[in-house]
PDB file of C-alpha atoms in Angstrom:
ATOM      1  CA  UNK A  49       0.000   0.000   0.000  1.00  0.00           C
ATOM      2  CA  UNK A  50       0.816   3.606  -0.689  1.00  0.00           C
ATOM      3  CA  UNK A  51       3.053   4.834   2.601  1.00  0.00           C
ATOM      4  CA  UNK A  52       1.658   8.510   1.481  1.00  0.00           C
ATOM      5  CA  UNK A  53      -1.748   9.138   0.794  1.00  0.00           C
ATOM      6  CA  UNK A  54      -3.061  12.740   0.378  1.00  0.00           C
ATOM      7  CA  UNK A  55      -6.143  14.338   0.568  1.00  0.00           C
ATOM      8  CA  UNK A  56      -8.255  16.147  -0.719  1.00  0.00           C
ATOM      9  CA  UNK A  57      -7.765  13.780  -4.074  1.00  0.00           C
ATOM     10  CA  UNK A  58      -9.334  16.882  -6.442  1.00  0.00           C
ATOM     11  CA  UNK A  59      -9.366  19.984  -5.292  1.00  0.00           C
ATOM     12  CA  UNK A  60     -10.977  23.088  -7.942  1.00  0.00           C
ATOM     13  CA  UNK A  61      -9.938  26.970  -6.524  1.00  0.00           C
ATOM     14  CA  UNK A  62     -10.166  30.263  -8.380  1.00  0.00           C
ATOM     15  CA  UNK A  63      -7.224  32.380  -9.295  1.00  0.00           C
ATOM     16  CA  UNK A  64      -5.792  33.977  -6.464  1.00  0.00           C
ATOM     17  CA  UNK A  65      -7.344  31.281  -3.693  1.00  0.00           C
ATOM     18  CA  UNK A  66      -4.846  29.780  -1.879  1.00  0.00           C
ATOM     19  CA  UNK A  67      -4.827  25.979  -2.250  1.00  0.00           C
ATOM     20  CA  UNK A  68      -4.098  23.630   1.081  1.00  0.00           C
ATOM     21  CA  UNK A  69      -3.064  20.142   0.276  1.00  0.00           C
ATOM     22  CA  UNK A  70      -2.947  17.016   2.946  1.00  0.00           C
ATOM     23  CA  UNK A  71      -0.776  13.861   3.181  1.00  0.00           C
ATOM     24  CA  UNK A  72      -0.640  11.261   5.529  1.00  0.00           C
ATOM     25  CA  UNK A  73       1.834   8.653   6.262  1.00  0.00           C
ATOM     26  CA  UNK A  74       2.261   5.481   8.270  1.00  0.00           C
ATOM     27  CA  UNK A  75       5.852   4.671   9.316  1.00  0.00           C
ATOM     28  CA  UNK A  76       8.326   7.034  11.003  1.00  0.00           C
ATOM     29  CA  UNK A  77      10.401   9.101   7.906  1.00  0.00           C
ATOM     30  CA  UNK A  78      13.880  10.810   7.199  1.00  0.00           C
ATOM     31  CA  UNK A  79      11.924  13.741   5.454  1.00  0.00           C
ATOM     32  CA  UNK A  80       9.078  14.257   3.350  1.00  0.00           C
ATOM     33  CA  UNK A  81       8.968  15.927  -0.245  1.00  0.00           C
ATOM     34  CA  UNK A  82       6.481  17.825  -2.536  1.00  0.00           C
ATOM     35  CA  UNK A  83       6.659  17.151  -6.069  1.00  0.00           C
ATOM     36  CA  UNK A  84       4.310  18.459  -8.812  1.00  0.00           C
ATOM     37  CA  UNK A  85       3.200  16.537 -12.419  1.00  0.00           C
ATOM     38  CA  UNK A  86       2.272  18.257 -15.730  1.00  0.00           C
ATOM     39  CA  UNK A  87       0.183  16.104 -17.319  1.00  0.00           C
ATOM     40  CA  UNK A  88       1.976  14.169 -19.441  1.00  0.00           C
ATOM     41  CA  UNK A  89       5.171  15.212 -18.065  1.00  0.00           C
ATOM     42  CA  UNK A  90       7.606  13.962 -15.388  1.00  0.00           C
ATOM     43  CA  UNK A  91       7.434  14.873 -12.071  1.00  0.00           C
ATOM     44  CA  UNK A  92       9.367  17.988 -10.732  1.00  0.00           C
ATOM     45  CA  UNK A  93      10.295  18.076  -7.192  1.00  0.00           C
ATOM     46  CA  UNK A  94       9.064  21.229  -5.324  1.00  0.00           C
ATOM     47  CA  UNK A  95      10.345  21.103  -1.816  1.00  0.00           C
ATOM     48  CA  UNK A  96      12.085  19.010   0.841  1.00  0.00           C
ATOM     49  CA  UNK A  97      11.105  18.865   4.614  1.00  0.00           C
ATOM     50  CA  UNK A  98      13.339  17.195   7.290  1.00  0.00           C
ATOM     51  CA  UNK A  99      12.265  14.955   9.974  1.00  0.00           C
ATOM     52  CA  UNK A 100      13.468  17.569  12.617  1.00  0.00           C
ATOM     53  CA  UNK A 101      11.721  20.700  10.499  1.00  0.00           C
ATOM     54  CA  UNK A 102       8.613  21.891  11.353  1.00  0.00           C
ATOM     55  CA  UNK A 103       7.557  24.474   8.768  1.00  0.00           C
ATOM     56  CA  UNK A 104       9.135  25.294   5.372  1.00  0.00           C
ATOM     57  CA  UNK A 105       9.024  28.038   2.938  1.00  0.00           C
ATOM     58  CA  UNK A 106       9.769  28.618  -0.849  1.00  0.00           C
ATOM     59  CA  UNK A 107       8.389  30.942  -2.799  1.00  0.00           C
ATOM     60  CA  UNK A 108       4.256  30.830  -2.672  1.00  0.00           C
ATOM     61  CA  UNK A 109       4.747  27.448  -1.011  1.00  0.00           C
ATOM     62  CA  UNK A 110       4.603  26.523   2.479  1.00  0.00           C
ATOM     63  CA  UNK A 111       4.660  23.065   3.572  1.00  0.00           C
ATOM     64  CA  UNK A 112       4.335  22.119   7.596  1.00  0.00           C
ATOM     65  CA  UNK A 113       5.361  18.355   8.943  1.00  0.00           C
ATOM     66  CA  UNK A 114       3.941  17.045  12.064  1.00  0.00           C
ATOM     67  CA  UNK A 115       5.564  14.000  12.959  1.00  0.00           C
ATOM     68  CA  UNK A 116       3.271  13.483  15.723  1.00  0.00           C
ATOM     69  CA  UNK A 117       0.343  13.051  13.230  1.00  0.00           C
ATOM     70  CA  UNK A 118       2.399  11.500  10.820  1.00  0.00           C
ATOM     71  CA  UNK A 119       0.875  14.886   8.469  1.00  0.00           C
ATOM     72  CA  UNK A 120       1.833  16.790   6.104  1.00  0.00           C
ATOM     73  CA  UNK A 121       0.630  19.753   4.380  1.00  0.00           C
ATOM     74  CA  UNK A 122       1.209  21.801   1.591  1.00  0.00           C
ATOM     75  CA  UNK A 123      -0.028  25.418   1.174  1.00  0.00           C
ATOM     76  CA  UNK A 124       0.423  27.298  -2.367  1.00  0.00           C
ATOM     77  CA  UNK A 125      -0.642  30.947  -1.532  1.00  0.00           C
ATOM     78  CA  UNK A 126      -2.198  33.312  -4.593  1.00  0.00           C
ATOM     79  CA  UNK A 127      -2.917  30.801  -6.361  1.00  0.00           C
ATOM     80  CA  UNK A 128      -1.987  30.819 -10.863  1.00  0.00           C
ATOM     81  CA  UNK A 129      -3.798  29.139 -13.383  1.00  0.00           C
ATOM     82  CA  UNK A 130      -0.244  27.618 -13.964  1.00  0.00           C
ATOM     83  CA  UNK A 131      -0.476  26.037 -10.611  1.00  0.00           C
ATOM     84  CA  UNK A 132      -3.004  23.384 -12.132  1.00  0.00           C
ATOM     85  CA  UNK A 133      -1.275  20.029 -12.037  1.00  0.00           C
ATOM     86  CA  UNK A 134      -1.427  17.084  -9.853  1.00  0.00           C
ATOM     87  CA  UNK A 135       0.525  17.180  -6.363  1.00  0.00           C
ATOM     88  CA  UNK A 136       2.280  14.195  -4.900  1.00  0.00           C
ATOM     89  CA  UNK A 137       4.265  13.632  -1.486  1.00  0.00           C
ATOM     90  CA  UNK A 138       6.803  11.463  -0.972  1.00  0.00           C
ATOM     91  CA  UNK A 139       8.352   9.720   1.903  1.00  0.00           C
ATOM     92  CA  UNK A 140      11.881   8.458   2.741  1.00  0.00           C
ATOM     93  CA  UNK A 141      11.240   6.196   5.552  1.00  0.00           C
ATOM     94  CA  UNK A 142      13.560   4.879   8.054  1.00  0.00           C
ATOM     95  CA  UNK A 143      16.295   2.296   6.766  1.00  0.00           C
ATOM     96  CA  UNK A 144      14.226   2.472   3.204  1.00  0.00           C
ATOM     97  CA  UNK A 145      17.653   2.889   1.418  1.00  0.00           C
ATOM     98  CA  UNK A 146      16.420   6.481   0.036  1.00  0.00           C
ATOM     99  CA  UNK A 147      13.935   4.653  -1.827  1.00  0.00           C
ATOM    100  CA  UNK A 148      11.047   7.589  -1.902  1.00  0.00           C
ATOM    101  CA  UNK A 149       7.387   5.917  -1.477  1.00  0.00           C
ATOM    102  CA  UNK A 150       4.419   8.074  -3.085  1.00  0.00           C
ATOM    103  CA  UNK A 151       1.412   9.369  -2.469  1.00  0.00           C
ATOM    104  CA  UNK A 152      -1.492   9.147  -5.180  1.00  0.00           C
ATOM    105  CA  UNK A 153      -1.815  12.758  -5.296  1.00  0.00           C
ATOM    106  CA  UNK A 154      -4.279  15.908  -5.483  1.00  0.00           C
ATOM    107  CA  UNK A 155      -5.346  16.933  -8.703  1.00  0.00           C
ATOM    108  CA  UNK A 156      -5.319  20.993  -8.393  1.00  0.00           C
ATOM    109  CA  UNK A 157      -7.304  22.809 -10.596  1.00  0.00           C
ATOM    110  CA  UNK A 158      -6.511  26.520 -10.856  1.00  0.00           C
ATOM    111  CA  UNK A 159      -9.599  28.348 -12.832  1.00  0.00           C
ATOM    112  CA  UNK A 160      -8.570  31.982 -14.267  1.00  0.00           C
TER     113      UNK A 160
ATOM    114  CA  UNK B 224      22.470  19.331 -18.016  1.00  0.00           C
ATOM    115  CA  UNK B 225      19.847  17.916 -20.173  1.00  0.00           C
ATOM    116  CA  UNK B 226      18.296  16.118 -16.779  1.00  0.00           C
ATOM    117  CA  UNK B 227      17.131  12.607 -16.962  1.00  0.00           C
ATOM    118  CA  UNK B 228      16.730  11.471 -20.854  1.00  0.00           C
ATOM    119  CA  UNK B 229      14.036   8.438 -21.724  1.00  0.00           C
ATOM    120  CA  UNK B 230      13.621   6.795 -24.484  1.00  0.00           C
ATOM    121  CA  UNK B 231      11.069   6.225 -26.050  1.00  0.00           C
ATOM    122  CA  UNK B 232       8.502   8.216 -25.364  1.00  0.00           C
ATOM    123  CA  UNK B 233       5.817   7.005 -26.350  1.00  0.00           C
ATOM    124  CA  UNK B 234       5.535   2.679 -27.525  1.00  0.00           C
ATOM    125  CA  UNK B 235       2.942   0.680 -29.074  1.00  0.00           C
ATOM    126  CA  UNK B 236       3.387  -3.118 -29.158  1.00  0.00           C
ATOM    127  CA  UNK B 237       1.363  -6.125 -29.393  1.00  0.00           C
ATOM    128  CA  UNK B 238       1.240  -8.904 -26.195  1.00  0.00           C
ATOM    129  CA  UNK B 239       4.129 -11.155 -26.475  1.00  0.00           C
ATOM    130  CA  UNK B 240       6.681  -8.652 -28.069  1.00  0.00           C
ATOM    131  CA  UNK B 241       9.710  -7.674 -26.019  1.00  0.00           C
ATOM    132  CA  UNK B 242      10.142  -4.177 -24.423  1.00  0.00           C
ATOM    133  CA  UNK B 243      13.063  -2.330 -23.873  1.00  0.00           C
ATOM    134  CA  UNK B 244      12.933   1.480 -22.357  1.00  0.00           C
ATOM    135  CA  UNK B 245      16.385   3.309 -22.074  1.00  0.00           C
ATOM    136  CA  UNK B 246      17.134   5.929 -19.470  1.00  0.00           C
ATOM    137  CA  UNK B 247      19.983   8.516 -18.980  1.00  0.00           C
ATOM    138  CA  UNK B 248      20.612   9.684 -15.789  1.00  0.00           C
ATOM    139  CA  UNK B 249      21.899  12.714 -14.775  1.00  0.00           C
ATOM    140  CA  UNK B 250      25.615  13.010 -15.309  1.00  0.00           C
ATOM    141  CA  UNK B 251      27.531  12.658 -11.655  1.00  0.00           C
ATOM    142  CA  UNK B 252      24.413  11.359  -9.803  1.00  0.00           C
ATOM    143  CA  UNK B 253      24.733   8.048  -7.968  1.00  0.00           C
ATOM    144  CA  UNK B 254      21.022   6.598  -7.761  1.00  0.00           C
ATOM    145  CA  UNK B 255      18.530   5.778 -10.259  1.00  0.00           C
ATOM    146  CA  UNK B 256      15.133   4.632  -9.852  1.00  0.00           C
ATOM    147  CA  UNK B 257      12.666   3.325 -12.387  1.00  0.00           C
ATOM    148  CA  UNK B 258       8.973   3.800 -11.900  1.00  0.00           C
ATOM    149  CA  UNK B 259       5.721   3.050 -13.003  1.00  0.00           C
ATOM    150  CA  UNK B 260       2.362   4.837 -13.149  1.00  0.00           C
ATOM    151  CA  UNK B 261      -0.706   4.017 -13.293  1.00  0.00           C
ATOM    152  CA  UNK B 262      -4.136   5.529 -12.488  1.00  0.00           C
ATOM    153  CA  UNK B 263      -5.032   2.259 -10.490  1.00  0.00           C
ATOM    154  CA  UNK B 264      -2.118   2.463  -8.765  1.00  0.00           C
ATOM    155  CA  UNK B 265      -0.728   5.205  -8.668  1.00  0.00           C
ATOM    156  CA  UNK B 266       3.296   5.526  -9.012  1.00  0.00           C
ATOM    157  CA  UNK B 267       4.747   2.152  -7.921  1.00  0.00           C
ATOM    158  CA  UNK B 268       8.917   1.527  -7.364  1.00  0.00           C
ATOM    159  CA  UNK B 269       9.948  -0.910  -9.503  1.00  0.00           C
ATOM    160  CA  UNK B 270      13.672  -1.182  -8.897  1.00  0.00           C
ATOM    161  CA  UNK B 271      16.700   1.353  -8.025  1.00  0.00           C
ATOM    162  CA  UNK B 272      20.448   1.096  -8.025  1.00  0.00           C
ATOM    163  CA  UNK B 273      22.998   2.789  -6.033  1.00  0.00           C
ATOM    164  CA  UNK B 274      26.171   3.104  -7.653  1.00  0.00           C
ATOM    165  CA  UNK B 275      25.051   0.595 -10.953  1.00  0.00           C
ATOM    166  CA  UNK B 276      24.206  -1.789  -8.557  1.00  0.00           C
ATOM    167  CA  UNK B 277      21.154  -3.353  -7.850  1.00  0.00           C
ATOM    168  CA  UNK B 278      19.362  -2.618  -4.321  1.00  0.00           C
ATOM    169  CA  UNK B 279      16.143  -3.687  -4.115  1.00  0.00           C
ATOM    170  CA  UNK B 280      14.137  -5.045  -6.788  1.00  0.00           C
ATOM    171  CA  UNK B 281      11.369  -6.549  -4.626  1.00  0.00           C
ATOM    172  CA  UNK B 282       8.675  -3.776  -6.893  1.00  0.00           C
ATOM    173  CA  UNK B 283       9.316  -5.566 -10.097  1.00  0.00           C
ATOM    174  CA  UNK B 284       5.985  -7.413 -10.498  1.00  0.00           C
ATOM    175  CA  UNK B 285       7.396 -10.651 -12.118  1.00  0.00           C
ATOM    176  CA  UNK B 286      10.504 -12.447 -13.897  1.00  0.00           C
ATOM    177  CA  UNK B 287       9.100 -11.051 -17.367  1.00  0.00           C
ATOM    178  CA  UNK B 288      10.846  -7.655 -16.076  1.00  0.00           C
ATOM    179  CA  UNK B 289      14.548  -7.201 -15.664  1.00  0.00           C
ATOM    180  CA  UNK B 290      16.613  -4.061 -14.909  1.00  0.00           C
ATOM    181  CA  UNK B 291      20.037  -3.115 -15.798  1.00  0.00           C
ATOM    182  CA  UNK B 292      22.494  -0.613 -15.601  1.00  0.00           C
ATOM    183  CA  UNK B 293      25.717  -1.849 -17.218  1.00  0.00           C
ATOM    184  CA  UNK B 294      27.601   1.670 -16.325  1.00  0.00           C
ATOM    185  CA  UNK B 295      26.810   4.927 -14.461  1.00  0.00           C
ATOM    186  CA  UNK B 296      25.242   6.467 -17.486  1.00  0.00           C
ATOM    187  CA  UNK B 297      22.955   4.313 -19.077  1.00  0.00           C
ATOM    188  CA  UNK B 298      20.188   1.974 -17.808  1.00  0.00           C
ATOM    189  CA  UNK B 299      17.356  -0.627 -19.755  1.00  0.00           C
ATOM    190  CA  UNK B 300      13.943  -1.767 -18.389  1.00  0.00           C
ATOM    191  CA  UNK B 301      12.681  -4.543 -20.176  1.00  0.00           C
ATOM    192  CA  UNK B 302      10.123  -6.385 -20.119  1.00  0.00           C
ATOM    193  CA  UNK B 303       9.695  -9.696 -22.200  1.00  0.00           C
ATOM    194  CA  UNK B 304       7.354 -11.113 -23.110  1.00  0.00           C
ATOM    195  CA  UNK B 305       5.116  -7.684 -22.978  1.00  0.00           C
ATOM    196  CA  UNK B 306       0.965  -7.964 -21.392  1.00  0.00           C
ATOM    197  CA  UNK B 307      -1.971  -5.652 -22.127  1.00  0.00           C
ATOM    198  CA  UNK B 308      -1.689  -5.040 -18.530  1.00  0.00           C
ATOM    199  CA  UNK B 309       2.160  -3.898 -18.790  1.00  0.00           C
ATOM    200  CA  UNK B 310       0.428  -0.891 -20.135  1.00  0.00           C
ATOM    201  CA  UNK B 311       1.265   2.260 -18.171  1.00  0.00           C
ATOM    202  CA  UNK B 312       3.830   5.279 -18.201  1.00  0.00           C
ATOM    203  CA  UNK B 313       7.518   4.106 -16.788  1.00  0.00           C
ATOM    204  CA  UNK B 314       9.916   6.782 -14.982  1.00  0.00           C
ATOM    205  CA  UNK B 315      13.019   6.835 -14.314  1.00  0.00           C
ATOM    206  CA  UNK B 316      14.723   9.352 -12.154  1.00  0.00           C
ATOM    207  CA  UNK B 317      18.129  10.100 -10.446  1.00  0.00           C
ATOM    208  CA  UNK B 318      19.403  11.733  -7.451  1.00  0.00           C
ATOM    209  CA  UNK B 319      23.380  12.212  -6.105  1.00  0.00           C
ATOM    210  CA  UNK B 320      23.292  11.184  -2.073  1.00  0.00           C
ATOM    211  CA  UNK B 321      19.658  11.063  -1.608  1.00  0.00           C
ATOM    212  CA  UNK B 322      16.866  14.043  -1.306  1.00  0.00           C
ATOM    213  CA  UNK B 323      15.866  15.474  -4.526  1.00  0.00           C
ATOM    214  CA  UNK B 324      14.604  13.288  -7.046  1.00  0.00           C
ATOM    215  CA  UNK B 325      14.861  14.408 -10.829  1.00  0.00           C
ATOM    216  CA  UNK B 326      12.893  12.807 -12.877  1.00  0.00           C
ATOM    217  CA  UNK B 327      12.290  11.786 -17.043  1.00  0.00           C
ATOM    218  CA  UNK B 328       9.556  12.992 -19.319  1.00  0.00           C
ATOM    219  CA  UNK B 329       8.468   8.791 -18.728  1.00  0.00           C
ATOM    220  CA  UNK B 330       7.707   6.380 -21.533  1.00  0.00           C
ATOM    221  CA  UNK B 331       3.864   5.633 -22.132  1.00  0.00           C
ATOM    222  CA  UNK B 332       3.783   2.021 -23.276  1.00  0.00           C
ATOM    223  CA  UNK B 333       0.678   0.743 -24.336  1.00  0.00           C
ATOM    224  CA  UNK B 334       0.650  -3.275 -25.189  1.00  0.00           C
ATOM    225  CA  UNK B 335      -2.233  -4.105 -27.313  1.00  0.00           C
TER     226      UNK B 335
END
């Protein structure tokens, strides 16, 4: 089974909104990434949280990590039209080997 | 750098025809990955390699796939013989030391 799994799985904002994404995870982690997918592209990694990091920021992005919970979230403030693609996490568990598990993602839709 | 380089992109075949999908890592990184996706389920590991060795292969779903990187640059997924249900897009992706994944544009096979 997926060791991410985010929520909500479609989300559909207006331009400007900001968009809040959830992920979840089940076994105790190294860090946690963000990536984002074009459709019919590859995916491009968007940022990189640390086991002992609480809150990150880059750009219009924010992404907080509770290891408590075992949560994740990822804010994208003033939301584009460009922001529409699908949103994945990603999870380097303990003694994995780096080997990144995924999410199944949010599909973001961005309406001008 | 041209970042990770698949080939090909896209594939058509017929069940019982061999596969073989070619990826370039970045130059100087260490890891590669190769992954699968799906919209049942999602983006599965199939196999990665540290240093053009094999670490854990235990995604690949049967013997009909095989992975190999025969030097640093250069790596083959193959599947033989090919199923309708092989169909999906395959990614392969590189990092140096962990963290960051980059990843290919993927090749969508489709196996008639």
């Amino acid at each position: 089974s997926q060791q991410g799994e985010e929520d909500p799985q479609a989300l559909s904002i207006q331009e400007g909104e900001n968009a809040t994404m959830n992920c979840s995870y089940k076994t105790s982690i190294n860090n946690l990434q963000w990536y984002r997918q074009n459709s019919g592209r590859g995916l491009v990694h968007l940022i990189l949280i640390r086991s002992n990091e609480r809150e990150k920021h880059s750009g219009r992005l924010r992404v907080t990590l509770d290891t408590s919970k075992k949560s994740s979230s990822l804010l994208i403030t003033a939301s584009r039209a460009a922001d529409t693609a699908s949103y994945f996490c990603a999870t380097d568990a303990l003694a994995s080997g780096s080997r990144l598990t995924f999410g199944e993602g949010t599909q973001l839709t961005v309406n001008p | 750098d041209a970042g990770v380089i698949q080939s090909p992109r896209h594939e058509v075949t017929e069940m019982g025809q061999e596969v073989t999908l070619r990826c370039k890592p970045i130059s100087g990184h260490n890891s590669l990955f190769w992954y699968r996706q799906t919209m049942m389920r999602g983006l599965e590991l199939l196999i990665y390699f540290n240093n053009n060795v094999p670490i854990d292969d235990s995604g690949m779903p049967e013997d009909r796939f095989s992975a190999k990187m025969p030097n640093a640059s250069f790596s083959t997924l193959k599947i033989q013989p090919s199923e309708p249900r092989d169909s999906a897009v395959y990614f392969c992706a590189s990092t140096i030391g962990g963290g960051e994944l980059f990843f290919g544009e993927g090749s969508r096979l489709t196996v008639l």
